[in-house]
mmCIF file of C-alpha atoms and ligand atoms in Angstrom:
data_model
loop_
_atom_site.group_PDB
_atom_site.id
_atom_site.type_symbol
_atom_site.label_atom_id
_atom_site.label_comp_id
_atom_site.label_asym_id
_atom_site.label_seq_id
_atom_site.Cartn_x
_atom_site.Cartn_y
_atom_site.Cartn_z
ATOM 1 C CA UNK A 1479 52.984 136.259 228.089
ATOM 2 C CA UNK A 1480 51.123 136.218 224.745
ATOM 3 C CA UNK A 1481 50.427 139.910 225.151
ATOM 4 C CA UNK A 1482 53.952 140.729 226.388
ATOM 5 C CA UNK A 1483 55.204 144.151 225.483
ATOM 6 C CA UNK A 1484 58.936 144.139 225.504
ATOM 7 C CA UNK A 1485 60.370 147.390 226.813
ATOM 8 C CA UNK A 1486 62.686 149.214 224.507
ATOM 9 C CA UNK A 1487 66.165 147.839 225.130
ATOM 10 C CA UNK A 1488 64.472 144.890 226.931
ATOM 11 C CA UNK A 1489 67.134 142.578 225.489
ATOM 12 C CA UNK A 1490 70.019 145.062 225.659
ATOM 13 C CA UNK A 1491 73.339 143.428 226.413
ATOM 14 C CA UNK A 1492 72.032 139.970 225.680
ATOM 15 C CA UNK A 1493 73.569 137.665 223.034
ATOM 16 C CA UNK A 1494 70.990 135.399 221.509
ATOM 17 C CA UNK A 1495 71.643 132.582 218.963
ATOM 18 C CA UNK A 1496 68.835 131.823 216.578
ATOM 19 C CA UNK A 1497 68.930 128.702 214.354
ATOM 20 C CA UNK A 1498 67.196 128.779 211.030
ATOM 21 C CA UNK A 1499 67.595 132.659 211.187
ATOM 22 C CA UNK A 1500 67.584 133.117 207.410
ATOM 23 C CA UNK A 1501 63.869 132.564 206.729
ATOM 24 C CA UNK A 1502 60.454 131.843 208.258
ATOM 25 C CA UNK A 1503 59.840 132.277 211.957
ATOM 26 C CA UNK A 1504 63.602 132.332 212.751
ATOM 27 C CA UNK A 1505 64.207 135.318 210.517
ATOM 28 C CA UNK A 1506 61.409 137.338 212.226
ATOM 29 C CA UNK A 1507 62.550 136.267 215.676
ATOM 30 C CA UNK A 1508 66.101 137.356 214.871
ATOM 31 C CA UNK A 1509 64.939 140.736 213.668
ATOM 32 C CA UNK A 1510 62.682 141.151 216.765
ATOM 33 C CA UNK A 1511 65.476 140.246 219.210
ATOM 34 C CA UNK A 1512 67.791 142.767 217.536
ATOM 35 C CA UNK A 1513 65.022 145.373 217.509
ATOM 36 C CA UNK A 1514 64.923 145.124 221.312
ATOM 37 C CA UNK A 1515 68.644 145.465 221.731
ATOM 38 C CA UNK A 1516 70.118 141.900 221.533
ATOM 39 C CA UNK A 1517 73.214 141.016 219.577
ATOM 40 C CA UNK A 1518 71.962 138.141 217.480
ATOM 41 C CA UNK A 1519 74.006 135.206 216.235
ATOM 42 C CA UNK A 1520 72.343 134.205 212.980
ATOM 43 C CA UNK A 1521 72.787 130.468 212.338
ATOM 44 C CA UNK A 1522 71.516 128.697 209.221
ATOM 45 C CA UNK A 1523 72.443 126.577 206.215
ATOM 46 C CA UNK A 1524 72.044 129.227 203.426
ATOM 47 C CA UNK A 1525 74.615 132.003 203.730
ATOM 48 C CA UNK A 1526 72.759 134.351 201.275
ATOM 49 C CA UNK A 1527 69.664 134.297 203.481
ATOM 50 C CA UNK A 1528 71.715 134.985 206.628
ATOM 51 C CA UNK A 1529 73.493 137.814 204.857
ATOM 52 C CA UNK A 1530 70.184 139.333 203.884
ATOM 53 C CA UNK A 1531 69.049 139.284 207.553
ATOM 54 C CA UNK A 1532 72.340 140.673 208.616
ATOM 55 C CA UNK A 1533 71.897 143.601 206.206
ATOM 56 C CA UNK A 1534 68.367 144.214 207.416
ATOM 57 C CA UNK A 1535 69.438 144.386 211.056
ATOM 58 C CA UNK A 1536 72.371 146.782 210.284
ATOM 59 C CA UNK A 1537 70.259 148.997 208.058
ATOM 60 C CA UNK A 1538 67.684 149.338 210.868
ATOM 61 C CA UNK A 1539 70.497 150.507 213.212
ATOM 62 C CA UNK A 1540 70.216 147.571 215.591
ATOM 63 C CA UNK A 1541 73.305 145.892 217.212
ATOM 64 C CA UNK A 1542 75.516 144.363 214.637
ATOM 65 C CA UNK A 1543 74.768 140.582 214.422
ATOM 66 C CA UNK A 1544 77.125 137.669 213.700
ATOM 67 C CA UNK A 1545 76.617 135.024 211.025
ATOM 68 C CA UNK A 1546 77.258 131.331 211.470
ATOM 69 C CA UNK A 1547 76.676 129.370 208.247
ATOM 70 C CA UNK A 1548 76.145 125.782 209.445
ATOM 71 C CA UNK A 1549 74.199 122.847 208.060
ATOM 72 C CA UNK A 1550 72.927 121.089 211.090
ATOM 73 C CA UNK A 1551 72.421 117.917 209.066
ATOM 74 C CA UNK A 1552 76.110 117.504 208.443
ATOM 75 C CA UNK A 1553 77.560 119.294 211.494
ATOM 76 C CA UNK A 1554 79.588 117.285 213.976
ATOM 77 C CA UNK A 1555 79.940 117.545 217.739
ATOM 78 C CA UNK A 1556 83.292 119.227 217.175
ATOM 79 C CA UNK A 1557 81.609 121.946 215.076
ATOM 80 C CA UNK A 1558 79.321 122.778 218.027
ATOM 81 C CA UNK A 1559 82.259 122.756 220.422
ATOM 82 C CA UNK A 1560 84.118 125.158 218.143
ATOM 83 C CA UNK A 1561 80.984 127.320 217.980
ATOM 84 C CA UNK A 1562 80.799 127.445 221.793
ATOM 85 C CA UNK A 1563 84.511 128.436 221.988
ATOM 86 C CA UNK A 1564 84.053 131.191 219.426
ATOM 87 C CA UNK A 1565 80.998 132.580 221.274
ATOM 88 C CA UNK A 1566 82.884 132.578 224.518
ATOM 89 C CA UNK A 1567 85.863 134.362 223.022
ATOM 90 C CA UNK A 1568 83.769 136.967 221.209
ATOM 91 C CA UNK A 1569 80.862 137.526 223.638
ATOM 92 C CA UNK A 1570 81.947 135.991 226.942
ATOM 93 C CA UNK A 1571 78.579 134.398 227.544
ATOM 94 C CA UNK A 1572 75.392 133.358 225.719
ATOM 95 C CA UNK A 1573 72.033 134.599 227.146
ATOM 96 C CA UNK A 1574 69.616 132.933 224.723
ATOM 97 C CA UNK A 1575 69.317 129.989 222.330
ATOM 98 C CA UNK A 1576 66.342 129.703 220.088
ATOM 99 C CA UNK A 1577 66.173 126.221 218.557
ATOM 100 C CA UNK A 1578 63.973 127.105 215.612
ATOM 101 C CA UNK A 1579 65.455 125.266 212.607
ATOM 102 C CA UNK A 1580 63.679 122.073 211.617
ATOM 103 C CA UNK A 1581 62.864 119.974 208.603
ATOM 104 C CA UNK A 1582 59.446 118.582 207.777
ATOM 105 C CA UNK A 1583 60.518 115.490 205.872
ATOM 106 C CA UNK A 1584 57.940 113.723 203.755
ATOM 107 C CA UNK A 1585 54.312 113.387 204.964
ATOM 108 C CA UNK A 1586 53.700 109.739 204.166
ATOM 109 C CA UNK A 1587 52.149 106.482 205.454
ATOM 110 C CA UNK A 1588 54.204 104.845 208.181
ATOM 111 C CA UNK A 1589 55.061 101.872 206.009
ATOM 112 C CA UNK A 1590 56.585 104.136 203.375
ATOM 113 C CA UNK A 1591 58.878 106.102 205.725
ATOM 114 C CA UNK A 1592 62.401 105.352 204.470
ATOM 115 C CA UNK A 1593 65.178 104.899 207.008
ATOM 116 C CA UNK A 1594 67.148 107.636 205.234
ATOM 117 C CA UNK A 1595 64.370 110.186 205.589
ATOM 118 C CA UNK A 1596 63.630 109.175 209.193
ATOM 119 C CA UNK A 1597 67.316 109.551 210.067
ATOM 120 C CA UNK A 1598 67.638 112.876 208.392
ATOM 121 C CA UNK A 1599 64.605 114.351 210.146
ATOM 122 C CA UNK A 1600 65.606 112.992 213.587
ATOM 123 C CA UNK A 1601 69.163 114.143 213.085
ATOM 124 C CA UNK A 1602 68.373 117.742 212.164
ATOM 125 C CA UNK A 1603 65.365 118.171 214.587
ATOM 126 C CA UNK A 1604 66.700 116.190 217.579
ATOM 127 C CA UNK A 1605 70.330 115.056 217.524
ATOM 128 C CA UNK A 1606 71.783 118.275 216.192
ATOM 129 C CA UNK A 1607 69.792 120.311 218.707
ATOM 130 C CA UNK A 1608 70.978 117.988 221.517
ATOM 131 C CA UNK A 1609 74.625 118.402 220.410
ATOM 132 C CA UNK A 1610 74.310 122.118 220.077
ATOM 133 C CA UNK A 1611 72.640 122.536 223.477
ATOM 134 C CA UNK A 1612 75.230 120.235 225.177
ATOM 135 C CA UNK A 1613 78.153 122.257 223.707
ATOM 136 C CA UNK A 1614 76.589 125.662 224.543
ATOM 137 C CA UNK A 1615 75.441 124.958 228.142
ATOM 138 C CA UNK A 1616 78.780 126.026 229.705
ATOM 139 C CA UNK A 1617 78.805 129.353 227.980
ATOM 140 C CA UNK A 1618 75.054 129.853 228.749
ATOM 141 C CA UNK A 1619 75.737 129.119 232.435
ATOM 142 C CA UNK A 1620 78.074 132.092 232.479
ATOM 143 C CA UNK A 1621 75.082 134.440 232.002
ATOM 144 C CA UNK A 1622 73.205 135.699 235.093
ATOM 145 C CA UNK A 1623 69.956 134.641 233.450
ATOM 146 C CA UNK A 1624 69.817 132.463 230.325
ATOM 147 C CA UNK A 1625 67.090 130.862 228.270
ATOM 148 C CA UNK A 1626 66.917 127.875 225.948
ATOM 149 C CA UNK A 1627 63.783 127.877 223.824
ATOM 150 C CA UNK A 1628 62.877 124.812 221.793
ATOM 151 C CA UNK A 1629 60.260 124.777 218.992
ATOM 152 C CA UNK A 1630 57.582 122.106 219.188
ATOM 153 C CA UNK A 1631 54.412 121.536 217.232
ATOM 154 C CA UNK A 1632 50.826 120.387 217.762
ATOM 155 C CA UNK A 1633 51.934 117.023 216.441
ATOM 156 C CA UNK A 1634 54.627 116.894 219.208
ATOM 157 C CA UNK A 1635 51.814 116.527 221.784
ATOM 158 C CA UNK A 1636 49.347 114.324 219.858
ATOM 159 C CA UNK A 1637 50.503 112.121 216.965
ATOM 160 C CA UNK A 1638 48.871 112.548 213.590
ATOM 161 C CA UNK A 1639 48.501 110.129 210.688
ATOM 162 C CA UNK A 1640 51.200 110.591 207.985
ATOM 163 C CA UNK A 1641 53.270 113.111 209.990
ATOM 164 C CA UNK A 1642 55.710 110.242 210.938
ATOM 165 C CA UNK A 1643 59.311 111.459 211.560
ATOM 166 C CA UNK A 1644 58.420 115.115 211.994
ATOM 167 C CA UNK A 1645 55.826 114.347 214.751
ATOM 168 C CA UNK A 1646 58.166 111.820 216.427
ATOM 169 C CA UNK A 1647 60.965 114.407 216.350
ATOM 170 C CA UNK A 1648 58.708 117.008 218.034
ATOM 171 C CA UNK A 1649 57.739 114.530 220.806
ATOM 172 C CA UNK A 1650 61.476 114.104 221.340
ATOM 173 C CA UNK A 1651 61.910 117.890 221.349
ATOM 174 C CA UNK A 1652 59.314 118.165 224.196
ATOM 175 C CA UNK A 1653 61.168 115.441 226.078
ATOM 176 C CA UNK A 1654 64.523 117.173 225.648
ATOM 177 C CA UNK A 1655 63.129 120.434 226.843
ATOM 178 C CA UNK A 1656 61.548 118.808 230.006
ATOM 179 C CA UNK A 1657 64.639 116.732 230.771
ATOM 180 C CA UNK A 1658 66.906 119.764 230.634
ATOM 181 C CA UNK A 1659 64.384 121.876 232.521
ATOM 182 C CA UNK A 1660 64.311 119.469 235.445
ATOM 183 C CA UNK A 1661 68.121 119.311 235.480
ATOM 184 C CA UNK A 1662 68.562 123.084 235.590
ATOM 185 C CA UNK A 1663 65.603 123.870 237.829
ATOM 186 C CA UNK A 1664 67.720 125.417 240.560
ATOM 187 C CA UNK A 1665 70.062 127.368 238.279
ATOM 188 C CA UNK A 1666 70.122 130.625 236.291
ATOM 189 C CA UNK A 1667 69.256 128.678 233.159
ATOM 190 C CA UNK A 1668 65.729 127.864 232.027
ATOM 191 C CA UNK A 1669 64.370 125.616 229.276
ATOM 192 C CA UNK A 1670 60.980 125.978 227.612
ATOM 193 C CA UNK A 1671 59.176 125.222 224.349
ATOM 194 C CA UNK A 1672 57.097 127.203 221.962
ATOM 195 C CA UNK A 1673 54.455 125.651 219.745
ATOM 196 C CA UNK A 1674 53.993 128.381 217.087
ATOM 197 C CA UNK A 1675 50.726 126.938 215.693
ATOM 198 C CA UNK A 1676 49.833 127.341 212.096
ATOM 199 C CA UNK A 1677 52.032 130.185 210.785
ATOM 200 C CA UNK A 1678 52.488 131.683 207.305
ATOM 201 C CA UNK A 1679 55.804 130.189 206.229
ATOM 202 C CA UNK A 1680 57.327 127.980 203.609
ATOM 203 C CA UNK A 1681 57.144 124.907 205.811
ATOM 204 C CA UNK A 1682 53.399 125.408 206.463
ATOM 205 C CA UNK A 1683 52.759 125.949 202.738
ATOM 206 C CA UNK A 1684 54.661 122.684 201.997
ATOM 207 C CA UNK A 1685 52.533 120.743 204.487
ATOM 208 C CA UNK A 1686 49.236 122.321 203.406
ATOM 209 C CA UNK A 1687 49.581 123.371 199.782
ATOM 210 C CA UNK A 1688 45.863 123.969 199.313
ATOM 211 C CA UNK A 1689 45.500 126.337 202.288
ATOM 212 C CA UNK A 1690 45.072 130.057 201.825
ATOM 213 C CA UNK A 1691 48.235 131.501 203.460
ATOM 214 C CA UNK A 1692 46.309 134.732 204.160
ATOM 215 C CA UNK A 1693 44.148 132.831 206.665
ATOM 216 C CA UNK A 1694 47.185 132.149 208.833
ATOM 217 C CA UNK A 1695 48.924 134.300 211.469
ATOM 218 C CA UNK A 1696 52.192 135.803 210.437
ATOM 219 C CA UNK A 1697 55.443 135.154 212.373
ATOM 220 C CA UNK A 1698 55.345 138.796 213.417
ATOM 221 C CA UNK A 1699 52.112 138.217 215.323
ATOM 222 C CA UNK A 1700 53.758 135.500 217.481
ATOM 223 C CA UNK A 1701 56.655 137.630 218.614
ATOM 224 C CA UNK A 1702 55.386 138.731 222.018
ATOM 225 C CA UNK A 1703 55.870 135.118 223.281
ATOM 226 C CA UNK A 1704 59.267 134.745 221.586
ATOM 227 C CA UNK A 1705 60.376 138.015 223.217
ATOM 228 C CA UNK A 1706 58.912 137.125 226.569
ATOM 229 C CA UNK A 1707 60.861 133.846 226.855
ATOM 230 C CA UNK A 1708 64.153 135.541 226.002
ATOM 231 C CA UNK A 1709 63.601 138.482 228.339
ATOM 232 C CA UNK A 1710 64.264 138.577 232.064
ATOM 233 C CA UNK A 1711 60.468 138.812 232.571
ATOM 234 C CA UNK A 1712 60.399 135.027 232.071
ATOM 235 C CA UNK A 1713 63.263 134.107 234.350
ATOM 236 C CA UNK A 1714 60.879 132.162 236.672
ATOM 237 C CA UNK A 1715 59.393 130.174 233.779
ATOM 238 C CA UNK A 1716 60.957 126.724 233.340
ATOM 239 C CA UNK A 1717 59.823 123.396 231.882
ATOM 240 C CA UNK A 1718 56.795 124.842 230.045
ATOM 241 C CA UNK A 1719 55.583 124.111 226.555
ATOM 242 C CA UNK A 1720 53.564 127.164 225.520
ATOM 243 C CA UNK A 1721 51.176 127.552 222.590
ATOM 244 C CA UNK A 1722 51.645 130.828 220.710
ATOM 245 C CA UNK A 1723 48.068 130.391 219.332
ATOM 246 C CA UNK A 1724 46.162 128.575 222.058
ATOM 247 C CA UNK A 1725 42.826 128.859 220.434
ATOM 248 C CA UNK A 1726 43.662 127.152 217.088
HETATM 249 N N1 NAP B 2446 55.032 127.311 210.229
HETATM 250 C C1 NAP B 2446 54.207 126.615 211.035
HETATM 251 O O1 NAP B 2446 53.016 126.537 210.798
HETATM 252 C C2 NAP B 2446 54.819 125.818 212.188
HETATM 253 C C3 NAP B 2446 53.889 125.140 212.989
HETATM 254 C C4 NAP B 2446 54.353 124.439 214.103
HETATM 255 C C5 NAP B 2446 55.721 124.391 214.370
HETATM 256 N N2 NAP B 2446 56.586 125.078 213.522
HETATM 257 C C6 NAP B 2446 58.059 124.906 213.794
HETATM 258 O O2 NAP B 2446 58.528 126.278 213.822
HETATM 259 C C7 NAP B 2446 59.956 126.296 213.360
HETATM 260 C C8 NAP B 2446 60.143 127.248 212.275
HETATM 261 O O3 NAP B 2446 59.274 126.852 211.206
HETATM 262 P P1 NAP B 2446 59.118 127.617 209.821
HETATM 263 O O4 NAP B 2446 57.650 127.398 209.520
HETATM 264 O O5 NAP B 2446 59.683 129.006 209.939
HETATM 265 O O6 NAP B 2446 59.974 126.748 208.880
HETATM 266 P P2 NAP B 2446 60.707 127.122 207.508
HETATM 267 O O7 NAP B 2446 60.079 128.241 206.812
HETATM 268 O O8 NAP B 2446 60.832 125.904 206.752
HETATM 269 O O9 NAP B 2446 62.126 127.575 208.072
HETATM 270 C C9 NAP B 2446 62.990 126.656 208.647
HETATM 271 C C10 NAP B 2446 64.374 127.229 208.897
HETATM 272 O O10 NAP B 2446 65.247 126.202 209.341
HETATM 273 C C11 NAP B 2446 66.414 126.277 208.497
HETATM 274 N N3 NAP B 2446 67.001 124.891 208.399
HETATM 275 C C12 NAP B 2446 66.392 123.752 207.935
HETATM 276 N N4 NAP B 2446 67.271 122.739 207.971
HETATM 277 C C13 NAP B 2446 68.445 123.241 208.441
HETATM 278 C C14 NAP B 2446 69.687 122.664 208.657
HETATM 279 N N5 NAP B 2446 69.999 121.391 208.359
HETATM 280 N N6 NAP B 2446 70.677 123.438 209.122
HETATM 281 C C15 NAP B 2446 70.436 124.730 209.447
HETATM 282 N N7 NAP B 2446 69.267 125.366 209.264
HETATM 283 C C16 NAP B 2446 68.271 124.617 208.758
HETATM 284 C C17 NAP B 2446 66.001 126.699 207.184
HETATM 285 O O11 NAP B 2446 67.033 127.239 206.403
HETATM 286 P P3 NAP B 2446 66.950 127.518 204.840
HETATM 287 O O12 NAP B 2446 65.973 128.632 204.652
HETATM 288 O O13 NAP B 2446 68.243 127.833 204.472
HETATM 289 O O14 NAP B 2446 66.401 126.259 204.257
HETATM 290 C C18 NAP B 2446 64.984 127.788 207.595
HETATM 291 O O15 NAP B 2446 65.616 129.057 207.865
HETATM 292 C C19 NAP B 2446 60.228 124.832 213.056
HETATM 293 O O16 NAP B 2446 60.881 124.218 214.146
HETATM 294 C C20 NAP B 2446 58.872 124.269 212.821
HETATM 295 O O17 NAP B 2446 58.860 122.795 213.013
HETATM 296 C C21 NAP B 2446 56.179 125.752 212.477
#
């Protein structure tokens, strides 16, 4: 799956929603899904970034995407229900959901984690993803084969000093993925997790400011796994948390 070569049009006729699609790994995943034929719904909090990705996709001649400007920190359950209704009206079904957007919060000793920061990180990284998934499940179940992909982290499997709310949120993400996977085991829907590993993005640079970004993999290099989990080649994969860079 790490070497997966998506056939041309391997995602044709699929509609895939990507959160945090305006930058970082989400931007590259959105472009890759479009490249292989998917209609991509670009969700993020900064409209200009989403518009830039929209323009890139259209300029490349890929299927025209849709833009959903939404701040997952402030969004309500009703916002996600409205999103589901719009997707059903416009596309009829949703084949893929990539939960990519996350916030890092502050890396700080446990005793100095403010309740405000803890709540913000848990809301964006966990509660919002739960509400979005809950709202979108009915429209995903309309597809003959649909895939929910969550994004974990190494600190979502083993806690690390000073990574407080972010690490805790990623443990919760793994739990959400497994809980959903067990529930949908005998259905057309599957639920898995990707741990991207150290990747050259703004979040990584914020967490490790002294690191040479050129020593890191680019998001483009991780795309075989991201494509695999959205393609029908992975329809038998459910409940797995997969490292995009297993040797790091
Ligand atoms: N990079 C790594 O080394 C690494 C390692 C392990 C796991 N991960 C995980 O991989 C995923 C992508 O990370 P990344 O490195 O690409 O991060 P990034 O560069 O910080 O990008 C995060 C994306 O999420 C969006 N976002 C953040 N808060 C949001 C909100 N409230 N509402 C809507 N969108 C929001 C951001 O939008 P704006 O651009 O508008 O702010 C941005 O597009 C994350 O889940 C991260 O935890 C990354």
